[in-house]
mmCIF file of N, CA, C and O in Angstrom:
data_model
loop_
_atom_site.group_PDB
_atom_site.id
_atom_site.type_symbol
_atom_site.label_atom_id
_atom_site.label_comp_id
_atom_site.label_asym_id
_atom_site.label_seq_id
_atom_site.Cartn_x
_atom_site.Cartn_y
_atom_site.Cartn_z
ATOM 1 N N UNK A 1 -1.136 266.964 47.419
ATOM 2 C CA UNK A 1 -0.092 267.256 46.662
ATOM 3 C C UNK A 1 -0.148 268.559 46.014
ATOM 4 O O UNK A 1 0.811 269.309 45.825
ATOM 5 N N UNK A 2 -1.468 268.786 45.455
ATOM 6 C CA UNK A 2 -1.586 269.807 44.617
ATOM 7 C C UNK A 2 -1.365 271.116 45.468
ATOM 8 O O UNK A 2 -1.166 272.330 44.878
ATOM 9 N N UNK A 3 -1.675 271.039 46.598
ATOM 10 C CA UNK A 3 -1.622 272.395 47.682
ATOM 11 C C UNK A 3 -0.094 272.871 47.659
ATOM 12 O O UNK A 3 -0.084 274.053 47.378
ATOM 13 N N UNK A 4 0.744 272.070 47.827
ATOM 14 C CA UNK A 4 1.976 272.461 47.654
ATOM 15 C C UNK A 4 2.633 272.490 46.650
ATOM 16 O O UNK A 4 3.875 272.687 46.445
ATOM 17 N N UNK A 5 2.157 272.234 45.394
ATOM 18 C CA UNK A 5 2.715 272.187 44.101
ATOM 19 C C UNK A 5 3.353 273.489 43.480
ATOM 20 O O UNK A 5 4.651 273.453 42.871
ATOM 21 N N UNK A 6 2.827 274.584 43.981
ATOM 22 C CA UNK A 6 3.337 275.978 43.618
ATOM 23 C C UNK A 6 4.775 276.075 44.394
ATOM 24 O O UNK A 6 5.687 276.497 43.860
ATOM 25 N N UNK A 7 4.822 275.696 45.830
ATOM 26 C CA UNK A 7 5.924 275.719 46.666
ATOM 27 C C UNK A 7 7.066 274.742 45.873
ATOM 28 O O UNK A 7 8.185 274.982 46.000
ATOM 29 N N UNK A 8 6.482 273.708 45.690
ATOM 30 C CA UNK A 8 7.485 272.582 45.020
ATOM 31 C C UNK A 8 8.148 273.102 43.782
ATOM 32 O O UNK A 8 9.127 272.872 43.433
ATOM 33 N N UNK A 9 7.236 273.602 42.949
ATOM 34 C CA UNK A 9 8.131 273.857 41.640
ATOM 35 C C UNK A 9 8.885 275.111 41.632
ATOM 36 O O UNK A 9 9.899 275.298 41.145
ATOM 37 N N UNK A 10 8.608 276.181 42.620
ATOM 38 C CA UNK A 10 9.506 277.194 42.828
ATOM 39 C C UNK A 10 10.898 276.613 43.465
ATOM 40 O O UNK A 10 11.817 277.058 43.007
ATOM 41 N N UNK A 11 10.599 275.739 44.353
ATOM 42 C CA UNK A 11 11.955 275.147 44.799
ATOM 43 C C UNK A 11 12.700 274.557 43.883
ATOM 44 O O UNK A 11 13.944 274.585 43.761
ATOM 45 N N UNK A 12 12.058 273.892 42.927
ATOM 46 C CA UNK A 12 12.636 272.984 41.962
ATOM 47 C C UNK A 12 13.442 274.012 40.877
ATOM 48 O O UNK A 12 14.629 273.851 40.650
ATOM 49 N N UNK A 13 12.802 275.114 40.558
ATOM 50 C CA UNK A 13 13.304 275.884 39.643
ATOM 51 C C UNK A 13 14.625 276.627 40.396
ATOM 52 O O UNK A 13 15.628 276.898 39.771
ATOM 53 N N UNK A 14 14.548 276.942 41.666
ATOM 54 C CA UNK A 14 15.536 277.545 42.405
ATOM 55 C C UNK A 14 16.886 276.598 42.372
ATOM 56 O O UNK A 14 18.039 276.870 42.124
ATOM 57 N N UNK A 15 16.407 275.296 42.789
ATOM 58 C CA UNK A 15 17.646 274.386 42.879
ATOM 59 C C UNK A 15 18.145 274.087 41.513
ATOM 60 O O UNK A 15 19.442 273.609 41.474
ATOM 61 N N UNK A 16 17.346 274.186 40.278
ATOM 62 C CA UNK A 16 17.913 273.746 39.051
ATOM 63 C C UNK A 16 18.878 274.774 38.482
ATOM 64 O O UNK A 16 19.905 274.672 37.970
ATOM 65 N N UNK A 17 18.426 276.121 38.993
ATOM 66 C CA UNK A 17 19.470 277.173 38.604
ATOM 67 C C UNK A 17 20.620 277.033 39.410
ATOM 68 O O UNK A 17 21.720 277.610 39.041
ATOM 69 N N UNK A 18 20.772 276.900 40.712
ATOM 70 C CA UNK A 18 21.685 276.673 41.359
ATOM 71 C C UNK A 18 22.433 275.451 40.831
ATOM 72 O O UNK A 18 23.860 275.789 40.850
ATOM 73 N N UNK A 19 21.930 274.606 40.448
ATOM 74 C CA UNK A 19 22.821 273.258 39.855
ATOM 75 C C UNK A 19 23.403 273.768 38.494
ATOM 76 O O UNK A 19 24.605 273.350 38.275
ATOM 77 N N UNK A 20 22.817 274.685 37.756
ATOM 78 C CA UNK A 20 23.437 275.198 36.597
ATOM 79 C C UNK A 20 24.570 276.086 36.915
ATOM 80 O O UNK A 20 25.670 275.894 36.231
ATOM 81 N N UNK A 21 24.515 276.923 37.949
ATOM 82 C CA UNK A 21 25.350 277.777 38.232
ATOM 83 C C UNK A 21 26.698 276.951 38.846
ATOM 84 O O UNK A 21 28.075 276.957 38.417
ATOM 85 N N UNK A 22 26.376 275.845 39.468
ATOM 86 C CA UNK A 22 27.417 275.083 40.081
ATOM 87 C C UNK A 22 28.136 274.196 38.968
ATOM 88 O O UNK A 22 29.576 274.071 38.892
ATOM 89 N N UNK A 23 27.365 273.717 38.003
ATOM 90 C CA UNK A 23 27.945 272.994 36.748
ATOM 91 C C UNK A 23 28.972 274.121 36.028
ATOM 92 O O UNK A 23 29.975 273.730 35.545
ATOM 93 N N UNK A 24 28.325 275.111 35.858
ATOM 94 C CA UNK A 24 29.186 276.264 35.114
ATOM 95 C C UNK A 24 30.660 276.592 35.744
ATOM 96 O O UNK A 24 31.667 276.777 35.290
ATOM 97 N N UNK A 25 30.473 276.671 37.245
ATOM 98 C CA UNK A 25 31.739 276.891 37.952
ATOM 99 C C UNK A 25 32.657 275.790 37.919
ATOM 100 O O UNK A 25 33.826 275.796 37.777
ATOM 101 N N UNK A 26 32.067 274.273 37.734
ATOM 102 C CA UNK A 26 32.728 273.303 37.664
ATOM 103 C C UNK A 26 33.435 273.319 36.363
ATOM 104 O O UNK A 26 34.806 272.595 36.109
ATOM 105 N N UNK A 27 32.834 273.605 35.192
ATOM 106 C CA UNK A 27 33.478 273.690 33.968
ATOM 107 C C UNK A 27 34.653 274.549 34.020
ATOM 108 O O UNK A 27 35.699 274.671 33.506
ATOM 109 N N UNK A 28 34.405 275.787 34.433
ATOM 110 C CA UNK A 28 35.421 276.824 34.742
ATOM 111 C C UNK A 28 36.694 276.021 35.190
ATOM 112 O O UNK A 28 37.706 276.631 35.067
ATOM 113 N N UNK A 29 36.636 275.461 36.429
ATOM 114 C CA UNK A 29 37.429 274.934 37.242
ATOM 115 C C UNK A 29 38.328 273.768 36.357
ATOM 116 O O UNK A 29 39.434 273.669 36.460
ATOM 117 N N UNK A 30 37.561 273.044 35.569
ATOM 118 C CA UNK A 30 38.206 272.065 34.751
ATOM 119 C C UNK A 30 39.022 272.693 33.636
ATOM 120 O O UNK A 30 40.097 272.236 33.600
ATOM 121 N N UNK A 31 38.486 273.904 33.317
ATOM 122 C CA UNK A 31 39.237 274.540 32.125
ATOM 123 C C UNK A 31 40.678 275.195 32.630
ATOM 124 O O UNK A 31 41.439 275.319 32.066
ATOM 125 N N UNK A 32 40.371 275.629 33.919
ATOM 126 C CA UNK A 32 41.463 276.232 34.431
ATOM 127 C C UNK A 32 42.378 275.080 34.750
ATOM 128 O O UNK A 32 43.586 275.475 34.557
ATOM 129 N N UNK A 33 42.098 274.127 35.233
ATOM 130 C CA UNK A 33 43.062 273.105 35.395
ATOM 131 C C UNK A 33 43.740 272.638 34.242
ATOM 132 O O UNK A 33 45.035 272.227 34.254
ATOM 133 N N UNK A 34 42.912 272.317 33.113
ATOM 134 C CA UNK A 34 43.384 272.062 31.775
ATOM 135 C C UNK A 34 44.608 273.237 31.201
ATOM 136 O O UNK A 34 45.480 272.726 30.514
ATOM 137 N N UNK A 35 44.091 274.239 31.319
ATOM 138 C CA UNK A 35 44.693 275.183 30.841
ATOM 139 C C UNK A 35 46.058 275.866 31.329
ATOM 140 O O UNK A 35 47.114 276.331 30.770
ATOM 141 N N UNK A 36 46.016 275.902 32.595
ATOM 142 C CA UNK A 36 46.773 276.697 33.466
ATOM 143 C C UNK A 36 47.940 275.805 34.370
ATOM 144 O O UNK A 36 48.425 276.469 35.046
ATOM 145 N N UNK A 37 47.577 274.845 34.530
ATOM 146 C CA UNK A 37 48.160 273.869 35.329
ATOM 147 C C UNK A 37 48.680 272.525 34.559
ATOM 148 O O UNK A 37 48.581 272.194 33.441
ATOM 149 N N UNK A 38 49.867 272.100 35.219
ATOM 150 C CA UNK A 38 50.323 270.748 34.723
ATOM 151 C C UNK A 38 49.578 269.526 35.186
ATOM 152 O O UNK A 38 50.115 268.262 34.793
ATOM 153 N N UNK A 39 48.756 269.646 35.936
ATOM 154 C CA UNK A 39 48.056 268.302 36.613
ATOM 155 C C UNK A 39 47.079 267.577 36.000
ATOM 156 O O UNK A 39 46.431 266.678 36.429
ATOM 157 N N UNK A 40 46.935 268.139 34.510
ATOM 158 C CA UNK A 40 45.805 267.580 33.991
ATOM 159 C C UNK A 40 46.195 266.355 33.377
ATOM 160 O O UNK A 40 47.204 266.009 32.974
ATOM 161 N N UNK A 41 45.162 265.212 33.189
ATOM 162 C CA UNK A 41 45.407 264.040 32.382
ATOM 163 C C UNK A 41 44.880 264.115 31.181
ATOM 164 O O UNK A 41 44.029 264.572 31.005
ATOM 165 N N UNK A 42 45.624 263.570 30.111
ATOM 166 C CA UNK A 42 44.953 263.852 28.743
ATOM 167 C C UNK A 42 43.746 263.019 28.599
ATOM 168 O O UNK A 42 43.385 262.006 29.041
ATOM 169 N N UNK A 43 42.753 263.771 28.075
ATOM 170 C CA UNK A 43 41.219 263.310 27.836
ATOM 171 C C UNK A 43 40.305 263.638 29.081
ATOM 172 O O UNK A 43 39.380 263.335 28.797
ATOM 173 N N UNK A 44 40.999 263.867 30.002
ATOM 174 C CA UNK A 44 40.211 264.048 31.356
ATOM 175 C C UNK A 44 39.182 265.234 31.264
ATOM 176 O O UNK A 44 38.008 265.175 31.594
ATOM 177 N N UNK A 45 39.991 266.305 30.711
ATOM 178 C CA UNK A 45 38.847 267.635 30.845
ATOM 179 C C UNK A 45 38.040 267.474 29.780
ATOM 180 O O UNK A 45 36.828 267.690 30.218
ATOM 181 N N UNK A 46 38.046 266.941 28.648
ATOM 182 C CA UNK A 46 37.092 266.982 27.553
ATOM 183 C C UNK A 46 35.995 266.021 28.156
ATOM 184 O O UNK A 46 34.854 266.338 27.941
ATOM 185 N N UNK A 47 36.178 264.712 28.618
ATOM 186 C CA UNK A 47 35.441 263.860 29.086
ATOM 187 C C UNK A 47 34.344 264.363 30.253
ATOM 188 O O UNK A 47 33.088 264.561 30.270
ATOM 189 N N UNK A 48 35.064 265.069 31.197
ATOM 190 C CA UNK A 48 34.457 265.841 32.395
ATOM 191 C C UNK A 48 33.432 266.967 31.846
ATOM 192 O O UNK A 48 32.326 267.121 32.453
ATOM 193 N N UNK A 49 34.098 267.576 30.927
ATOM 194 C CA UNK A 49 33.211 268.942 30.454
ATOM 195 C C UNK A 49 32.140 268.303 29.942
ATOM 196 O O UNK A 49 30.934 268.805 29.948
ATOM 197 N N UNK A 50 32.033 267.020 28.973
ATOM 198 C CA UNK A 50 31.127 266.610 28.212
ATOM 199 C C UNK A 50 30.018 266.074 29.396
ATOM 200 O O UNK A 50 28.843 266.346 29.198
ATOM 201 N N UNK A 51 30.388 265.510 30.450
ATOM 202 C CA UNK A 51 29.574 264.970 31.588
ATOM 203 C C UNK A 51 28.735 266.244 32.057
ATOM 204 O O UNK A 51 27.570 266.009 32.332
ATOM 205 N N UNK A 52 29.531 267.148 32.506
ATOM 206 C CA UNK A 52 28.919 268.367 33.285
ATOM 207 C C UNK A 52 27.874 269.100 31.993
ATOM 208 O O UNK A 52 26.620 269.500 32.573
ATOM 209 N N UNK A 53 28.230 269.317 30.868
ATOM 210 C CA UNK A 53 27.242 269.758 29.815
ATOM 211 C C UNK A 53 25.963 268.829 29.963
ATOM 212 O O UNK A 53 24.820 269.516 29.731
ATOM 213 N N UNK A 54 26.187 267.574 29.714
ATOM 214 C CA UNK A 54 24.974 266.644 29.956
ATOM 215 C C UNK A 54 24.071 266.986 31.014
ATOM 216 O O UNK A 54 22.857 267.090 31.119
ATOM 217 N N UNK A 55 24.752 267.296 32.320
ATOM 218 C CA UNK A 55 24.148 267.584 33.471
ATOM 219 C C UNK A 55 23.057 268.886 33.335
ATOM 220 O O UNK A 55 22.075 269.143 33.687
ATOM 221 N N UNK A 56 23.862 269.822 32.766
ATOM 222 C CA UNK A 56 23.198 271.232 32.379
ATOM 223 C C UNK A 56 22.220 270.951 31.530
ATOM 224 O O UNK A 56 20.958 271.584 31.879
ATOM 225 N N UNK A 57 22.125 270.090 30.361
ATOM 226 C CA UNK A 57 21.241 269.843 29.565
ATOM 227 C C UNK A 57 20.007 269.130 30.404
ATOM 228 O O UNK A 57 18.792 269.465 30.004
ATOM 229 N N UNK A 58 20.165 268.302 31.244
ATOM 230 C CA UNK A 58 19.181 267.658 31.838
ATOM 231 C C UNK A 58 18.359 268.601 32.680
ATOM 232 O O UNK A 58 17.147 268.735 32.821
ATOM 233 N N UNK A 59 19.201 269.510 33.429
ATOM 234 C CA UNK A 59 18.510 270.633 34.336
ATOM 235 C C UNK A 59 17.792 271.663 33.579
ATOM 236 O O UNK A 59 16.763 271.885 33.804
ATOM 237 N N UNK A 60 18.273 271.725 32.278
ATOM 238 C CA UNK A 60 17.354 272.708 31.183
ATOM 239 C C UNK A 60 16.105 272.095 30.851
ATOM 240 O O UNK A 60 15.133 272.609 30.510
ATOM 241 N N UNK A 61 16.307 270.609 30.906
ATOM 242 C CA UNK A 61 15.016 269.895 30.014
ATOM 243 C C UNK A 61 13.874 269.630 31.252
ATOM 244 O O UNK A 61 12.803 269.708 30.893
ATOM 245 N N UNK A 62 14.311 269.296 32.283
ATOM 246 C CA UNK A 62 13.379 268.995 33.415
ATOM 247 C C UNK A 62 12.900 270.268 34.119
ATOM 248 O O UNK A 62 11.617 270.220 34.239
ATOM 249 N N UNK A 63 13.243 271.269 34.108
ATOM 250 C CA UNK A 63 12.755 272.266 34.802
ATOM 251 C C UNK A 63 11.654 273.014 34.011
ATOM 252 O O UNK A 63 10.472 273.157 34.811
ATOM 253 N N UNK A 64 11.556 273.065 32.812
ATOM 254 C CA UNK A 64 10.591 273.581 32.060
ATOM 255 C C UNK A 64 9.432 272.769 31.898
ATOM 256 O O UNK A 64 8.148 273.179 32.052
ATOM 257 N N UNK A 65 9.715 271.334 32.185
ATOM 258 C CA UNK A 65 8.640 270.530 31.960
ATOM 259 C C UNK A 65 7.766 270.515 33.528
ATOM 260 O O UNK A 65 6.717 270.689 33.487
ATOM 261 N N UNK A 66 8.566 270.684 34.553
ATOM 262 C CA UNK A 66 7.900 270.920 36.054
ATOM 263 C C UNK A 66 7.058 272.197 35.831
ATOM 264 O O UNK A 66 5.952 272.235 36.370
ATOM 265 N N UNK A 67 7.693 273.365 35.536
ATOM 266 C CA UNK A 67 7.077 274.448 35.431
ATOM 267 C C UNK A 67 5.708 274.391 34.456
ATOM 268 O O UNK A 67 4.661 274.842 34.667
ATOM 269 N N UNK A 68 5.779 273.865 33.333
ATOM 270 C CA UNK A 68 4.681 273.661 32.635
ATOM 271 C C UNK A 68 3.666 272.588 33.276
ATOM 272 O O UNK A 68 2.394 272.990 32.943
ATOM 273 N N UNK A 69 4.124 271.761 34.007
ATOM 274 C CA UNK A 69 3.058 271.199 34.544
ATOM 275 C C UNK A 69 2.240 271.886 35.602
ATOM 276 O O UNK A 69 0.977 271.672 35.849
ATOM 277 N N UNK A 70 3.217 272.750 36.380
ATOM 278 C CA UNK A 70 2.477 273.665 37.440
ATOM 279 C C UNK A 70 1.487 274.680 36.876
ATOM 280 O O UNK A 70 0.533 274.736 37.264
ATOM 281 N N UNK A 71 1.911 275.095 35.704
ATOM 282 C CA UNK A 71 1.027 276.022 35.003
ATOM 283 C C UNK A 71 -0.353 275.282 34.110
ATOM 284 O O UNK A 71 -1.406 275.821 34.383
ATOM 285 N N UNK A 72 -0.249 274.217 33.797
ATOM 286 C CA UNK A 72 -1.308 273.401 33.527
ATOM 287 C C UNK A 72 -2.193 272.781 34.515
ATOM 288 O O UNK A 72 -3.428 272.713 34.514
ATOM 289 N N UNK A 73 -1.654 272.648 35.659
ATOM 290 C CA UNK A 73 -2.434 272.343 36.914
ATOM 291 C C UNK A 73 -3.420 273.429 37.546
ATOM 292 O O UNK A 73 -4.358 273.150 37.976
ATOM 293 N N UNK A 74 -3.175 274.579 37.069
ATOM 294 C CA UNK A 74 -4.059 275.786 37.487
ATOM 295 C C UNK A 74 -5.428 275.785 36.748
ATOM 296 O O UNK A 74 -6.041 276.230 37.062
ATOM 297 N N UNK A 75 -5.341 275.251 35.313
ATOM 298 C CA UNK A 75 -6.497 275.018 34.540
ATOM 299 C C UNK A 75 -7.362 274.058 35.096
ATOM 300 O O UNK A 75 -8.637 274.331 34.746
ATOM 301 N N UNK A 76 -6.814 273.083 35.625
ATOM 302 C CA UNK A 76 -7.618 272.014 36.044
ATOM 303 C C UNK A 76 -8.596 272.269 37.261
ATOM 304 O O UNK A 76 -7.973 271.910 38.510
ATOM 305 N N UNK A 77 -9.556 272.513 37.322
ATOM 306 C CA UNK A 77 -10.486 272.958 38.360
ATOM 307 C C UNK A 77 -11.442 271.779 38.626
ATOM 308 O O UNK A 77 -12.259 271.449 37.682
ATOM 309 N N UNK A 78 -11.503 271.283 39.838
ATOM 310 C CA UNK A 78 -12.290 270.308 40.134
ATOM 311 C C UNK A 78 -13.999 270.734 40.356
ATOM 312 O O UNK A 78 -13.706 271.742 41.110
ATOM 313 N N UNK A 79 -14.621 270.009 39.942
ATOM 314 C CA UNK A 79 -16.064 270.289 40.169
ATOM 315 C C UNK A 79 -16.336 270.151 41.680
ATOM 316 O O UNK A 79 -15.973 269.074 42.202
ATOM 317 N N UNK A 80 -17.416 270.805 42.228
ATOM 318 C CA UNK A 80 -17.739 270.360 43.604
ATOM 319 C C UNK A 80 -18.255 269.168 43.826
ATOM 320 O O UNK A 80 -19.031 268.477 42.842
ATOM 321 N N UNK A 81 -18.138 268.388 44.890
ATOM 322 C CA UNK A 81 -18.554 266.919 44.957
ATOM 323 C C UNK A 81 -20.351 267.238 45.016
ATOM 324 O O UNK A 81 -20.864 268.309 45.205
ATOM 325 N N UNK A 82 -21.089 265.875 44.957
ATOM 326 C CA UNK A 82 -22.322 266.066 45.131
ATOM 327 C C UNK A 82 -22.858 266.514 46.536
ATOM 328 O O UNK A 82 -23.886 267.168 46.740
ATOM 329 N N UNK A 83 -21.943 266.402 47.445
ATOM 330 C CA UNK A 83 -22.631 266.728 48.986
ATOM 331 C C UNK A 83 -22.627 268.332 49.007
ATOM 332 O O UNK A 83 -23.430 268.646 49.685
ATOM 333 N N UNK A 84 -21.764 269.093 48.267
ATOM 334 C CA UNK A 84 -21.847 270.305 48.125
ATOM 335 C C UNK A 84 -23.143 270.777 47.607
ATOM 336 O O UNK A 84 -23.920 271.691 48.050
ATOM 337 N N UNK A 85 -23.715 270.142 46.520
ATOM 338 C CA UNK A 85 -24.630 270.579 45.930
ATOM 339 C C UNK A 85 -26.008 270.268 46.684
ATOM 340 O O UNK A 85 -26.925 270.814 47.056
ATOM 341 N N UNK A 86 -26.015 269.177 47.517
ATOM 342 C CA UNK A 86 -27.118 268.625 48.377
ATOM 343 C C UNK A 86 -27.207 269.604 49.443
ATOM 344 O O UNK A 86 -28.361 270.091 49.769
ATOM 345 N N UNK A 87 -25.904 270.135 50.120
ATOM 346 C CA UNK A 87 -26.068 270.940 51.149
ATOM 347 C C UNK A 87 -26.774 272.235 50.751
ATOM 348 O O UNK A 87 -27.586 272.942 51.381
ATOM 349 N N UNK A 88 -26.339 272.824 49.483
ATOM 350 C CA UNK A 88 -27.034 273.989 49.093
ATOM 351 C C UNK A 88 -28.340 274.095 48.944
ATOM 352 O O UNK A 88 -29.070 274.857 49.180
ATOM 353 N N UNK A 89 -28.857 272.896 48.145
ATOM 354 C CA UNK A 89 -30.335 272.632 48.090
ATOM 355 C C UNK A 89 -31.008 272.668 49.251
ATOM 356 O O UNK A 89 -31.895 273.375 49.438
ATOM 357 N N UNK A 90 -30.419 271.942 50.163
ATOM 358 C CA UNK A 90 -31.226 271.713 51.595
ATOM 359 C C UNK A 90 -31.252 273.306 52.140
ATOM 360 O O UNK A 90 -32.257 273.487 52.868
ATOM 361 N N UNK A 91 -30.077 273.823 52.136
ATOM 362 C CA UNK A 91 -30.233 275.220 53.056
ATOM 363 C C UNK A 91 -31.212 276.085 52.029
ATOM 364 O O UNK A 91 -31.956 276.874 52.861
ATOM 365 N N UNK A 92 -31.467 276.156 50.633
ATOM 366 C CA UNK A 92 -32.190 276.759 50.068
ATOM 367 C C UNK A 92 -33.731 276.329 50.402
ATOM 368 O O UNK A 92 -34.591 277.149 50.600
ATOM 369 N N UNK A 93 -34.070 275.249 50.547
ATOM 370 C CA UNK A 93 -35.229 274.618 50.905
ATOM 371 C C UNK A 93 -35.710 275.076 52.355
ATOM 372 O O UNK A 93 -36.663 275.649 52.604
ATOM 373 N N UNK A 94 -34.686 275.032 53.389
ATOM 374 C CA UNK A 94 -34.985 275.374 54.660
ATOM 375 C C UNK A 94 -35.208 277.124 54.770
ATOM 376 O O UNK A 94 -36.343 277.553 55.333
ATOM 377 N N UNK A 95 -34.553 277.947 53.892
ATOM 378 C CA UNK A 95 -34.820 279.185 53.766
ATOM 379 C C UNK A 95 -36.372 279.682 53.164
ATOM 380 O O UNK A 95 -36.985 280.286 53.743
ATOM 381 N N UNK A 96 -36.446 278.665 52.050
ATOM 382 C CA UNK A 96 -37.808 278.833 51.579
ATOM 383 C C UNK A 96 -38.948 278.557 52.489
ATOM 384 O O UNK A 96 -39.876 279.337 52.601
ATOM 385 N N UNK A 97 -38.779 277.309 53.259
ATOM 386 C CA UNK A 97 -39.950 276.824 54.107
ATOM 387 C C UNK A 97 -40.056 278.128 55.192
ATOM 388 O O UNK A 97 -41.379 278.275 55.740
ATOM 389 N N UNK A 98 -38.892 278.575 55.862
ATOM 390 C CA UNK A 98 -39.131 279.554 56.878
ATOM 391 C C UNK A 98 -39.917 280.902 56.293
ATOM 392 O O UNK A 98 -40.618 281.414 56.977
ATOM 393 N N UNK A 99 -39.565 281.268 54.915
ATOM 394 C CA UNK A 99 -40.048 282.647 54.547
ATOM 395 C C UNK A 99 -41.662 282.130 54.246
ATOM 396 O O UNK A 99 -42.424 283.170 54.621
ATOM 397 N N UNK A 100 -41.978 280.981 53.929
ATOM 398 C CA UNK A 100 -43.347 280.628 53.587
ATOM 399 C C UNK A 100 -43.967 280.649 54.973
ATOM 400 O O UNK A 100 -45.208 281.076 55.251
ATOM 401 N N UNK A 101 -43.501 279.982 56.035
ATOM 402 C CA UNK A 101 -44.050 280.015 57.389
ATOM 403 C C UNK A 101 -44.486 281.361 57.812
ATOM 404 O O UNK A 101 -45.377 281.822 58.592
ATOM 405 N N UNK A 102 -43.417 282.263 57.658
ATOM 406 C CA UNK A 102 -43.456 283.710 58.026
ATOM 407 C C UNK A 102 -44.639 284.454 57.619
ATOM 408 O O UNK A 102 -45.236 285.031 58.211
ATOM 409 N N UNK A 103 -44.680 284.276 56.086
ATOM 410 C CA UNK A 103 -45.754 284.972 55.542
ATOM 411 C C UNK A 103 -47.269 284.354 55.898
ATOM 412 O O UNK A 103 -48.178 285.070 55.801
ATOM 413 N N UNK A 104 -47.315 282.942 56.028
ATOM 414 C CA UNK A 104 -48.704 282.684 56.571
ATOM 415 C C UNK A 104 -49.192 283.079 57.827
ATOM 416 O O UNK A 104 -50.063 283.228 58.192
ATOM 417 N N UNK A 105 -48.141 283.430 58.825
ATOM 418 C CA UNK A 105 -48.527 283.953 59.920
ATOM 419 C C UNK A 105 -48.937 285.603 59.971
ATOM 420 O O UNK A 105 -49.607 285.838 60.914
ATOM 421 N N UNK A 106 -48.470 286.096 58.881
ATOM 422 C CA UNK A 106 -48.975 287.517 58.695
ATOM 423 C C UNK A 106 -50.217 287.697 58.131
ATOM 424 O O UNK A 106 -51.474 287.284 58.130
#
């Protein structure tokens, strides 16, 4: 999951910005219907605009949380496992043995 978290956070950022743009366009459409046509129902526009602004608020609050999680995940570096250390020590031991064997032959 952490390998794709960078890509995932960028996609979440793009989709949330797209969602905010769509919400703002829908607020403009609701205001257009309310102010310039006779097709509006009393109370309909105010309720719909309140719902849309709640969606915008949710998008504004979720996106920074995901981005902050992504930034904090960069600091969490896992230590190599014990196998890595054992392999390193074994390779150094083999090099030292070879070096000692070569010096004895000379």
